[in-house]
XYZ file of C-alpha atoms in Angstrom:
200
model
C -197.035 -33.989 122.465
C -194.182 -36.128 121.788
C -192.478 -33.381 119.300
C -192.971 -30.583 122.140
C -191.278 -33.439 124.730
C -188.460 -34.023 122.811
C -188.066 -30.585 122.020
C -187.903 -29.480 125.462
C -185.259 -32.521 126.448
C -182.867 -31.192 123.448
C -183.372 -27.292 124.488
C -182.736 -28.168 128.227
C -179.741 -29.953 127.380
C -178.557 -27.454 125.144
C -178.988 -24.482 127.957
C -177.525 -26.306 131.100
C -173.560 -25.576 130.555
C -173.121 -28.262 133.334
C -175.310 -30.898 131.682
C -174.114 -29.928 128.349
C -170.196 -30.236 129.555
C -171.099 -33.733 130.756
C -172.806 -35.187 127.566
C -169.565 -33.788 125.317
C -167.355 -35.542 127.766
C -169.575 -38.815 128.103
C -171.547 -38.936 124.920
C -174.658 -39.515 126.507
C -177.423 -38.080 128.321
C -180.616 -39.475 129.828
C -183.965 -37.470 130.250
C -185.942 -37.703 133.694
C -187.481 -34.735 133.634
C -191.057 -35.720 133.274
C -191.777 -39.596 134.640
C -194.640 -40.089 131.914
C -191.600 -40.500 129.325
C -188.071 -42.242 129.062
C -185.459 -40.597 126.378
C -181.795 -39.952 125.842
C -179.574 -38.432 123.298
C -176.112 -39.860 122.220
C -173.084 -38.940 120.434
C -172.511 -41.611 117.793
C -168.908 -42.623 116.827
C -168.471 -38.612 116.423
C -170.758 -38.883 113.285
C -174.060 -37.938 114.336
C -176.383 -36.707 117.189
C -179.414 -39.259 117.784
C -182.179 -39.004 120.418
C -185.297 -40.844 121.315
C -188.309 -39.958 123.454
C -191.010 -42.952 124.418
C -194.255 -43.118 126.217
C -193.249 -44.990 129.352
C -196.827 -46.747 129.233
C -197.139 -47.211 125.436
C -193.969 -47.841 123.713
C -195.636 -47.591 120.422
C -195.617 -43.838 120.962
C -191.972 -42.680 120.292
C -190.386 -40.276 118.072
C -186.656 -40.685 117.287
C -184.261 -38.415 115.287
C -180.759 -38.401 113.814
C -178.464 -35.486 112.928
C -175.363 -36.455 110.603
C -172.654 -34.099 110.262
C -170.981 -35.333 107.050
C -174.161 -34.825 104.655
C -175.996 -32.371 106.665
C -179.131 -34.443 106.977
C -181.372 -34.701 109.501
C -184.418 -37.716 110.054
C -187.532 -37.272 111.990
C -189.404 -40.533 112.818
C -192.547 -40.919 114.762
C -194.534 -43.527 115.605
C -198.265 -43.315 116.930
C -199.757 -47.062 117.225
C -200.199 -47.792 113.488
C -199.786 -44.260 112.699
C -196.128 -43.256 111.550
C -194.327 -40.721 109.791
C -190.282 -40.383 108.420
C -189.094 -37.103 107.406
C -185.818 -36.408 105.899
C -183.803 -33.045 105.226
C -180.733 -33.255 103.645
C -178.596 -35.088 101.159
C -178.711 -38.639 101.903
C -178.875 -40.733 98.616
C -180.779 -43.414 100.018
C -184.621 -43.643 99.149
C -186.463 -46.494 100.242
C -189.973 -47.536 100.911
C -191.576 -46.001 104.045
C -193.767 -48.738 106.178
C -194.473 -49.401 109.557
C -191.934 -52.356 109.726
C -188.890 -50.124 108.405
C -190.188 -47.232 110.608
C -190.104 -49.503 113.735
C -186.839 -50.806 112.842
C -185.268 -47.191 112.085
C -186.700 -46.227 115.935
C -184.876 -49.312 116.916
C -181.722 -48.550 115.597
C -181.750 -44.963 117.188
C -182.803 -46.242 120.561
C -180.065 -49.236 120.362
C -177.137 -46.648 119.583
C -178.224 -44.731 122.515
C -178.336 -47.961 124.715
C -174.744 -48.275 123.728
C -173.529 -45.128 124.466
C -175.218 -45.872 128.158
C -173.375 -48.998 128.133
C -170.124 -47.413 127.191
C -170.505 -44.713 130.089
C -171.396 -47.445 132.855
C -168.389 -49.352 131.852
C -166.034 -46.133 132.278
C -167.624 -45.135 135.690
C -167.145 -48.954 136.954
C -163.599 -48.202 135.943
C -163.106 -44.838 137.491
C -160.129 -45.770 139.479
C -158.495 -47.059 136.576
C -159.330 -43.754 134.611
C -157.899 -41.474 137.362
C -154.604 -42.311 136.666
C -154.785 -42.031 132.632
C -153.790 -38.841 131.084
C -156.346 -38.965 127.954
C -159.809 -38.498 128.730
C -162.743 -39.684 126.781
C -163.505 -36.189 124.973
C -160.122 -35.588 124.619
C -160.172 -37.316 121.344
C -163.243 -36.604 120.348
C -163.397 -35.288 116.491
C -166.328 -33.236 117.098
C -165.964 -29.995 119.123
C -168.589 -28.650 121.490
C -169.552 -25.951 119.013
C -170.177 -29.054 116.267
C -172.020 -30.841 118.783
C -174.126 -27.596 119.761
C -175.040 -26.649 116.176
C -175.976 -30.751 115.280
C -178.507 -30.288 118.396
C -179.916 -26.740 117.364
C -179.988 -28.332 113.644
C -182.280 -31.354 115.134
C -184.476 -28.363 117.021
C -185.011 -26.495 113.823
C -186.203 -29.486 112.089
C -188.206 -30.457 114.501
C -189.860 -27.317 114.237
C -190.287 -27.270 110.431
C -191.863 -30.687 110.877
C -194.524 -29.278 113.316
C -194.919 -26.337 110.322
C -195.242 -29.030 107.564
C -197.688 -30.752 109.445
C -199.693 -27.418 110.488
C -200.028 -26.855 106.644
C -200.612 -30.429 106.118
C -198.733 -30.543 103.006
C -194.882 -31.380 102.352
C -192.225 -29.309 100.960
C -190.326 -30.703 97.866
C -186.977 -30.077 99.654
C -188.166 -33.024 102.345
C -187.974 -36.669 101.577
C -189.631 -39.739 102.923
C -186.623 -42.283 103.297
C -185.902 -45.466 105.355
C -182.064 -44.826 107.187
C -181.075 -47.499 108.652
C -178.652 -49.026 105.988
C -177.452 -45.617 105.550
C -176.788 -45.051 108.857
C -175.005 -47.797 109.612
C -172.712 -47.457 106.617
C -172.152 -43.657 107.756
C -171.355 -44.665 111.081
C -168.810 -47.376 110.619
C -166.650 -45.360 107.955
C -163.090 -44.877 109.545
C -162.840 -41.644 111.630
C -160.094 -39.007 111.534
C -157.912 -39.584 114.748
C -157.169 -35.959 115.083
C -157.379 -34.591 118.733
C -159.803 -31.563 119.111
C -159.146 -28.952 121.974
C -161.524 -28.923 124.611
């Protein structure tokens, strides 16, 4: 159910040209199509696309994703009460043990990054008059192009589909590794960012 809904959230953002353009400009998208769920997607430091979707009545039912450009890695974490899963696709060298506490921490990390993107958007809206006179928009110095962001989101959707197939087969592919990504995510995101301006 959560995987279907987060798939809908990401798909609707990719396919809606106006929403996608705004997401690229602001770095944040809030999901409000279904009142049973709350969710968001964020561009994090021009390094990753992170998203989460949560049951509004039960915060122990949540799914989170993180897809990184630098190392072609996607991580999908799901929590359903005491049941949890964390699946990694890609090349992150970090291989830490998987347990309920680490899964909760990792989901909290994704939600925190999304909340930070939301706060930045709110602050920029509050300074709207000032931004009118600014020659440089937020998206004009973004290091990820629109195509980069679209590819990262499509990769996330592909990996969500693969996890559904893995679950249906009730087996784990040798190329899929379980890991904790809290520490690695932090180090990846805090690396220096090239200041090269990309054209929109």
